PDB file of C-alpha atoms in Angstrom:
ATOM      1  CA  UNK A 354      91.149 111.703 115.793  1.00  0.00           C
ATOM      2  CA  UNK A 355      92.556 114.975 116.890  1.00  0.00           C
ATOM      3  CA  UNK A 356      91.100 118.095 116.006  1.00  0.00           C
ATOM      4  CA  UNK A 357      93.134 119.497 112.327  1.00  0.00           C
ATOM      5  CA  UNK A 358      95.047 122.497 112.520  1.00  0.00           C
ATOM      6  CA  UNK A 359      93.297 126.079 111.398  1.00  0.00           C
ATOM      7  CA  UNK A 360      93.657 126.862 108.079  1.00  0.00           C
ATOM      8  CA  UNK A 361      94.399 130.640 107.610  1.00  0.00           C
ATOM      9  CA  UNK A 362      91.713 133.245 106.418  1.00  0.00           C
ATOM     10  CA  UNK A 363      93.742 136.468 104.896  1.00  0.00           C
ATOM     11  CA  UNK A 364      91.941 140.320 105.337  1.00  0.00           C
ATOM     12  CA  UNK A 365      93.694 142.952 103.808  1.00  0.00           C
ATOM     13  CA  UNK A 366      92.606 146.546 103.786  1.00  0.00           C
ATOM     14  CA  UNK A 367      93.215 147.296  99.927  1.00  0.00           C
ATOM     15  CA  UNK A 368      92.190 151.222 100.439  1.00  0.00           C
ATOM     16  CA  UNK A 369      93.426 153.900 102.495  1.00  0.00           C
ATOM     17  CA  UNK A 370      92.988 154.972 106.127  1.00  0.00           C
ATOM     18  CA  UNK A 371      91.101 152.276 108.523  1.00  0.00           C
ATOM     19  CA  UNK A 372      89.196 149.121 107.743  1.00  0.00           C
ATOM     20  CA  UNK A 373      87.384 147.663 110.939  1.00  0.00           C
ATOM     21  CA  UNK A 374      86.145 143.917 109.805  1.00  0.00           C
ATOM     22  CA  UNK A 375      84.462 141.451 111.470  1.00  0.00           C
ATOM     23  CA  UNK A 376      83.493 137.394 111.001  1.00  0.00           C
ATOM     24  CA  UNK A 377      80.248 136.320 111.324  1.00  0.00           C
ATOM     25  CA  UNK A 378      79.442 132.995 111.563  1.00  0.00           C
ATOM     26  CA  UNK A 379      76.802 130.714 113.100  1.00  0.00           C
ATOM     27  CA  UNK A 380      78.184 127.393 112.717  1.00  0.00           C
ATOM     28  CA  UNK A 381      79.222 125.058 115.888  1.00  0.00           C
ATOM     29  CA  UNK A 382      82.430 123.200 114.331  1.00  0.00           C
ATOM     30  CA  UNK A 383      83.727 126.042 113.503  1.00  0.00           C
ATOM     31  CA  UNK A 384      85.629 129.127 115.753  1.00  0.00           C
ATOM     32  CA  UNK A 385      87.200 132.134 113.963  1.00  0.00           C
ATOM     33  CA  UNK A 386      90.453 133.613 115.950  1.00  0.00           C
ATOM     34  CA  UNK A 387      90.417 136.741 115.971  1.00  0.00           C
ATOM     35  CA  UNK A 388      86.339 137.517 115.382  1.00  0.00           C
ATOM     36  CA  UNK A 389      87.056 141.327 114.235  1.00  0.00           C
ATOM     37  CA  UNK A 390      90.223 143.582 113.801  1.00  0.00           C
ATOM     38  CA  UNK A 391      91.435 147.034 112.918  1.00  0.00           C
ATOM     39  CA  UNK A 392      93.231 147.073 109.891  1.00  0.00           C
ATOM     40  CA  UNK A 393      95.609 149.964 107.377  1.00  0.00           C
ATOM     41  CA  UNK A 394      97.244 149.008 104.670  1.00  0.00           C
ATOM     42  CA  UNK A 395      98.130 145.857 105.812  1.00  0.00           C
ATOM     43  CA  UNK A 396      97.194 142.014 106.448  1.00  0.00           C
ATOM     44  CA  UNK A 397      95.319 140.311 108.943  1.00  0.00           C
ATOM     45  CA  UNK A 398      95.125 136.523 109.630  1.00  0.00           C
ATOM     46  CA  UNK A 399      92.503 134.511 111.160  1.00  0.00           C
ATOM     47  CA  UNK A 400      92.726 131.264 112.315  1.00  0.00           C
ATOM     48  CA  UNK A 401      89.543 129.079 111.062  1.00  0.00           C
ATOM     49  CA  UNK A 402      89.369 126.174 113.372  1.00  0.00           C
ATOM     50  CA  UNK A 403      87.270 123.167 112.947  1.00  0.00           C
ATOM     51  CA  UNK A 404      86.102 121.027 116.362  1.00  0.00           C
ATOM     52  CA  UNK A 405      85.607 117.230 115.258  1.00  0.00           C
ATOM     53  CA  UNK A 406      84.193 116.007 118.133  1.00  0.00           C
ATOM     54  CA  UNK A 407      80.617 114.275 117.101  1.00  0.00           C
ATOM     55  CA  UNK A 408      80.888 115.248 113.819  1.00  0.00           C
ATOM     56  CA  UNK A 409      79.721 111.881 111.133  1.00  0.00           C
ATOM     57  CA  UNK A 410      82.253 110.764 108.771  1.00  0.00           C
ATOM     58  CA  UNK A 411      81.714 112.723 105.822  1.00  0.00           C
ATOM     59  CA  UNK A 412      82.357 116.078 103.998  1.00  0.00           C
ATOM     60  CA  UNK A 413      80.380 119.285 106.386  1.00  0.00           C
ATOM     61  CA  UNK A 414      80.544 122.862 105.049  1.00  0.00           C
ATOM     62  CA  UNK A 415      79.458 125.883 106.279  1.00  0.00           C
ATOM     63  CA  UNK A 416      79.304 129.854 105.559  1.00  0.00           C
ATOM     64  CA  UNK A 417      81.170 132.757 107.122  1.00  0.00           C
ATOM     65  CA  UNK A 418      80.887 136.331 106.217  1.00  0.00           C
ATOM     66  CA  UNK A 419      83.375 138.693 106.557  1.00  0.00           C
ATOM     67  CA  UNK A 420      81.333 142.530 106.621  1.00  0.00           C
ATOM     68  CA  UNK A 421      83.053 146.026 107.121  1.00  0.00           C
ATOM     69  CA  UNK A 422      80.720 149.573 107.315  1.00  0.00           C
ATOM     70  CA  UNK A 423      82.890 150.583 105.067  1.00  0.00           C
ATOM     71  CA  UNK A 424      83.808 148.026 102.540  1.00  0.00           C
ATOM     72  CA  UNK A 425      82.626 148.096  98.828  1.00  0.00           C
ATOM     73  CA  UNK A 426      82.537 144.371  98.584  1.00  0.00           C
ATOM     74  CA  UNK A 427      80.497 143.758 102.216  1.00  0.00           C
ATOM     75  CA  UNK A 428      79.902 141.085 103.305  1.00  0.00           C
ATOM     76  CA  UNK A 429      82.305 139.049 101.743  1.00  0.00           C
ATOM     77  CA  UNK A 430      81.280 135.129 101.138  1.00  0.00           C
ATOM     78  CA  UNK A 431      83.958 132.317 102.575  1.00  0.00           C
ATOM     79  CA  UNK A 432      82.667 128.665 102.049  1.00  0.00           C
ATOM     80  CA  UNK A 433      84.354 126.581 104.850  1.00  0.00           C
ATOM     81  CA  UNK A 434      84.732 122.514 103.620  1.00  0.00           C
ATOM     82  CA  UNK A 435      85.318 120.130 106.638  1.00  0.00           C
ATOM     83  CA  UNK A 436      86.465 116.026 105.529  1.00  0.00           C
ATOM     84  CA  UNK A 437      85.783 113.958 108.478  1.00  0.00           C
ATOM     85  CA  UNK A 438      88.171 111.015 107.897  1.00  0.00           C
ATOM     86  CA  UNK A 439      87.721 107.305 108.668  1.00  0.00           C
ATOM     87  CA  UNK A 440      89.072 104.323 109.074  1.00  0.00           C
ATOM     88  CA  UNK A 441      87.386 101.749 107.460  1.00  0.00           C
ATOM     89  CA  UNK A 442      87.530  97.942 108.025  1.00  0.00           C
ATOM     90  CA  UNK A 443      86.823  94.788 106.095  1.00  0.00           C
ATOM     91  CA  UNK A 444      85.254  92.656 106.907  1.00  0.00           C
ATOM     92  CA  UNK A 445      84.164  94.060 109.986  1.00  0.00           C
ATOM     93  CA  UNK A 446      82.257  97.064 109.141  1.00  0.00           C
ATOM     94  CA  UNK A 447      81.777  96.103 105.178  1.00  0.00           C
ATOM     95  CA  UNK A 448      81.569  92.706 103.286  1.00  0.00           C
ATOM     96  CA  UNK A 449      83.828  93.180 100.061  1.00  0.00           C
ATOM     97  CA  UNK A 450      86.535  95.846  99.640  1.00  0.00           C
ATOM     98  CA  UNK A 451      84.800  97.443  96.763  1.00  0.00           C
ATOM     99  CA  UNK A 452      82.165  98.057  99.172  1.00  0.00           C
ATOM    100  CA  UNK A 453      84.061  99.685 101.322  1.00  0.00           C
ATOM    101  CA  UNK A 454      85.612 101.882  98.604  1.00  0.00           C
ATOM    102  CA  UNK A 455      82.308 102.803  97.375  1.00  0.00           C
ATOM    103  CA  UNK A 456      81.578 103.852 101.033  1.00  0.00           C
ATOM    104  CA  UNK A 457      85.205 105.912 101.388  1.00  0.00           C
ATOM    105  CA  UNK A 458      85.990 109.503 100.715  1.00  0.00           C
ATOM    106  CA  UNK A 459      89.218 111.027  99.926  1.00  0.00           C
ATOM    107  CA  UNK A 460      91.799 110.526 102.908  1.00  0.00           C
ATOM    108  CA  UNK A 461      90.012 107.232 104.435  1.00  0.00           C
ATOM    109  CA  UNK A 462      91.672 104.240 105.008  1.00  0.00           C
ATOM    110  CA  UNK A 463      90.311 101.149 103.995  1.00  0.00           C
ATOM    111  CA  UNK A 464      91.992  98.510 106.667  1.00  0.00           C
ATOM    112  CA  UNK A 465      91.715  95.046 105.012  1.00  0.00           C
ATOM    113  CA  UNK A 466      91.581  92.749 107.997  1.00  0.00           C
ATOM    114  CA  UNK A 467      93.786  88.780 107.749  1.00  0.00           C
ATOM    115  CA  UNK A 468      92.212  86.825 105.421  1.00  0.00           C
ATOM    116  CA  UNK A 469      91.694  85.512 101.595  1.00  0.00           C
ATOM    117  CA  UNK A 470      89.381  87.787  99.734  1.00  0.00           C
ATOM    118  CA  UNK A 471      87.165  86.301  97.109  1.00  0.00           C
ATOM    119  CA  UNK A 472      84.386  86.852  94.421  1.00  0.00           C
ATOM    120  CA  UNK A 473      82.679  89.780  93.331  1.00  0.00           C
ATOM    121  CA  UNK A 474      83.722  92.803  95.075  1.00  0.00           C
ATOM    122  CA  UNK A 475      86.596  90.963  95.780  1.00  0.00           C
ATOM    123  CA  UNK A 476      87.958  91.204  92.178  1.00  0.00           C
ATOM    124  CA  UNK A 477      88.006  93.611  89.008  1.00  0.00           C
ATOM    125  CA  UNK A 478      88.859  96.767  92.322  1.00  0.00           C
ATOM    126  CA  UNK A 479      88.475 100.442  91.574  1.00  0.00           C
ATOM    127  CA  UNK A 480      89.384 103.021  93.707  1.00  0.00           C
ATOM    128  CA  UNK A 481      86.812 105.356  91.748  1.00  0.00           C
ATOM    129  CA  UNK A 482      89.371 108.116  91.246  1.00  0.00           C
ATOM    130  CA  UNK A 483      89.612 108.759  95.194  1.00  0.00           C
ATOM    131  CA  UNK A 484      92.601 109.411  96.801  1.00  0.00           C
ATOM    132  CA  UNK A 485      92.655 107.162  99.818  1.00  0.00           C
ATOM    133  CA  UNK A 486      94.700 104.432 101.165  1.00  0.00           C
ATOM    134  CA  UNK A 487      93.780 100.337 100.680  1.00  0.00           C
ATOM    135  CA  UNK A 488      96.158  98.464 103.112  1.00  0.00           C
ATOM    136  CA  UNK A 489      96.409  95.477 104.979  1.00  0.00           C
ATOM    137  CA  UNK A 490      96.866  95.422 108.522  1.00  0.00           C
ATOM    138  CA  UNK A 491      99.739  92.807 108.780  1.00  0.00           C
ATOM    139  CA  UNK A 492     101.606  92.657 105.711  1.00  0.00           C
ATOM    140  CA  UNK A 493     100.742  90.687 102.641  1.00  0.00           C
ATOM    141  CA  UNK A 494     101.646  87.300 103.866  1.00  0.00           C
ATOM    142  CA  UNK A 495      98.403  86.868 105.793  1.00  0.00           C
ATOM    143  CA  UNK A 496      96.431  89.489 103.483  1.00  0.00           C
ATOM    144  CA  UNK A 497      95.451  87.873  99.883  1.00  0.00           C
ATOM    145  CA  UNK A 498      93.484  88.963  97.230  1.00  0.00           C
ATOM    146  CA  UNK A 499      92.700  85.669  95.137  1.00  0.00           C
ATOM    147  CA  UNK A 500      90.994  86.619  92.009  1.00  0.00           C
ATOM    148  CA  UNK A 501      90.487  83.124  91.012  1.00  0.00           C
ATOM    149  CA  UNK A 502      91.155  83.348  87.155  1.00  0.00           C
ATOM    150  CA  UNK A 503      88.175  85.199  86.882  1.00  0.00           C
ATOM    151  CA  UNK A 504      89.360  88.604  86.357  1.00  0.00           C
ATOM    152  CA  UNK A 505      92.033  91.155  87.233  1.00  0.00           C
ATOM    153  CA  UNK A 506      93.120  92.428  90.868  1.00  0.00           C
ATOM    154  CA  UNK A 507      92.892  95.946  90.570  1.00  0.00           C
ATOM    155  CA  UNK A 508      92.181  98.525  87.625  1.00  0.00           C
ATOM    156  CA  UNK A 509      93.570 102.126  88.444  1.00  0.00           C
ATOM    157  CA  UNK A 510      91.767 104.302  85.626  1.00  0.00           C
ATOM    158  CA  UNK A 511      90.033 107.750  86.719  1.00  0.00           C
ATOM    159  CA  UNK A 512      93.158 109.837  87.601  1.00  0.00           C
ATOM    160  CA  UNK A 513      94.100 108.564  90.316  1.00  0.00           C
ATOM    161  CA  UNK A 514      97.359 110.146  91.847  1.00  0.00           C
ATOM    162  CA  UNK A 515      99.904 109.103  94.304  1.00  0.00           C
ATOM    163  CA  UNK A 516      97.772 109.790  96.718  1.00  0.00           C
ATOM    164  CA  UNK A 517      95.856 106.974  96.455  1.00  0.00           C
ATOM    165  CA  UNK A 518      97.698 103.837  98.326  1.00  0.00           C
ATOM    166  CA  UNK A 519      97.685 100.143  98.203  1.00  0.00           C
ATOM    167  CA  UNK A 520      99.899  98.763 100.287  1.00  0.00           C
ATOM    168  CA  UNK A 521     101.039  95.152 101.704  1.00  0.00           C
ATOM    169  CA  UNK A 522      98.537  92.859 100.380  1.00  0.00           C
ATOM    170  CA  UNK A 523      99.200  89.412  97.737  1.00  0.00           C
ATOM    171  CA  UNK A 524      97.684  89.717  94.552  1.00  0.00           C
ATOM    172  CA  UNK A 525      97.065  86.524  92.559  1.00  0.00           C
ATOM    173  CA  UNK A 526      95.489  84.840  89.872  1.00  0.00           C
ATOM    174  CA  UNK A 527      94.139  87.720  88.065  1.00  0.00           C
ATOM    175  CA  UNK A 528      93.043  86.796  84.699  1.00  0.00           C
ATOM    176  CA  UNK A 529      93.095  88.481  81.293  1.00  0.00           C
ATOM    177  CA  UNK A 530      92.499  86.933  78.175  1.00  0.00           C
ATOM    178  CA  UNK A 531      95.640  86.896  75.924  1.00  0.00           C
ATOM    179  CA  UNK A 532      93.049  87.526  72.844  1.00  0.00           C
ATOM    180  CA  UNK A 533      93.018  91.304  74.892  1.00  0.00           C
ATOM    181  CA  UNK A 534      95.130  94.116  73.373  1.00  0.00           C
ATOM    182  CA  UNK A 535      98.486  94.329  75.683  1.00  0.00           C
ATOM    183  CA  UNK A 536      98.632  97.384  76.896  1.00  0.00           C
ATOM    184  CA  UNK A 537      95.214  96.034  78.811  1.00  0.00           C
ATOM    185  CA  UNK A 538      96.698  92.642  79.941  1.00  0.00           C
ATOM    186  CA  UNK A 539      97.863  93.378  84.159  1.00  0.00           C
ATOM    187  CA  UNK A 540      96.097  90.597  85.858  1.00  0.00           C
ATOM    188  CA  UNK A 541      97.173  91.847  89.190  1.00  0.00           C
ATOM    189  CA  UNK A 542      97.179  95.800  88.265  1.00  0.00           C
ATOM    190  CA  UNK A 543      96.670  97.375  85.640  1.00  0.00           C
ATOM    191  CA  UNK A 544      97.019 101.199  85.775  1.00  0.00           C
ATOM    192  CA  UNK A 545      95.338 103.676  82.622  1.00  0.00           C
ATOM    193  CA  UNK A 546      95.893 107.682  82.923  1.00  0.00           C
ATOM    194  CA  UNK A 547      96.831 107.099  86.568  1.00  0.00           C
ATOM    195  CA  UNK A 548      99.480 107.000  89.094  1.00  0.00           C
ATOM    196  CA  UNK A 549      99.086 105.744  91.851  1.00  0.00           C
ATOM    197  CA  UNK A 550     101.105 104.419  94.879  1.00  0.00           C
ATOM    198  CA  UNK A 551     101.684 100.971  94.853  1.00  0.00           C
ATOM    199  CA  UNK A 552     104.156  99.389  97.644  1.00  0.00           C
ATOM    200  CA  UNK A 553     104.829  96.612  99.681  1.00  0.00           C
ATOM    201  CA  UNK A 554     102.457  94.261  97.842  1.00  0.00           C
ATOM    202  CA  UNK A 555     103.428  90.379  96.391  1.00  0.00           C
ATOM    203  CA  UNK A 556     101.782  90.126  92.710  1.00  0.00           C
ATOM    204  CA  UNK A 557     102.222  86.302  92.041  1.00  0.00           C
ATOM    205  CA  UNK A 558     100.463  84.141  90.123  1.00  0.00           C
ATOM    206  CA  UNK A 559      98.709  86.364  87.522  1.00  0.00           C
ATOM    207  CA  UNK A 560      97.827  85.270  83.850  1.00  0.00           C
ATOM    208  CA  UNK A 561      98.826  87.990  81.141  1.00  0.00           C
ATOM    209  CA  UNK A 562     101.305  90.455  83.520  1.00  0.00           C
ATOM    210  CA  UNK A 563     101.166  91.016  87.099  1.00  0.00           C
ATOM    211  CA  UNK A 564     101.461  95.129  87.014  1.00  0.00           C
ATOM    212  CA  UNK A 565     100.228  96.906  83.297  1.00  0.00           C
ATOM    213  CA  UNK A 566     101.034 100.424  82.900  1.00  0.00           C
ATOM    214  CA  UNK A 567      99.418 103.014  80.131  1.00  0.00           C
ATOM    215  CA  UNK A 568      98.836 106.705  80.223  1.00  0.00           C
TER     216      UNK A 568
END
């Protein structure tokens, strides 16, 4: 996608009289605006611009330095952490949702293509405390997770916050066994010391509750 706005690096000059500065980095995603300044008893900003372009998916980081003749604390360390977002599609690019979780980082999109999803992979979904978004791409009547009676949908449980999304899919027969205590008994969802974002889905079908909810 496009290039993400620059994120802004603060100088101040916390002496008296004149602090010249300057960035140096060696790093090709990555442009500093301004490179150097003159500074009193004031603030500078820099812009710290990242260019995407050819860059994997992934997290990239790199190291600036900000160094002044006259500084005490020169050079002065700045780690610089790039996430290169994707979009992610099943089944295209990986067999089972899980899969495709396991393969996501924080701000992906997992795009579930039409289709019934089945079996292992398929079932008993954790979004492994990341913060992306699981969503169909047209709406849950043609995008359904069937867990067959052999387990639950989707299990929300390492802190997940509203920033992590599922959106427009069916969800049916998940299973729990009613022997199971009940705050454990969503066969569709169940969420544990999490919150996450859960709209536009059908839950239908499911043996024990269809959404369970614990801190």
């Amino acid at each position: 996608g496009a290039n993400p706005y620059g994120e802004p690096l603060s100088i101040a000059n916390c002496g008296t009289g004149f602090l010249e500065w300057e960035i140096v980095e060696d790093c090709p995603w990555l442009q500093a605006v301004p490179t150097s300044g003159r500074l009193t008893g004031h603030v500078a900003k820099v812009a710290i611009k990242p260019e995407i372009a050819g860059l994997m998916h992934g997290q990239h980081s790199a190291l600036i330095k900000v160094t002044s003749p006259d500084a005490t604390n020169s050079p002065r360390p700045v780690m610089v952490v790039l996430n290169v977002n994707a979009e992610l599609n099943v089944p295209r690019d990986y067999p089972t949702i899980q899969a495709a979780i396991d393969a996501a980082m924080p701000g992906d999109v997992v795009l579930l293509e039409d289709g019934v999803y089945t079996g292992p992979g398929n079932r008993e979904i954790t979004f492994r405390g990341k913060n992306l978004t699981v969503r169909s791409r047209s709406g849950p009547a043609k995008c359904i997770v069937d867990c067959e009676l052999k387990g639950r949908g989707f299990h929300f449980r390492q802190g997940e916050g509203p920033d992590a999304v599922l959106e427009g899919l069916t969800i049916r027969n998940g299973y729990v066994p009613a022997s199971w205590p009940q705050l454990s008994r969503g066969g569709g969802i169940v969420c544990e010391a999490s919150s996450p974002t859960i709209r536009r889905n059908v839950i239908t079908g499911n043996r024990g509750s269809g959404i369970c909810c614990q801190r």
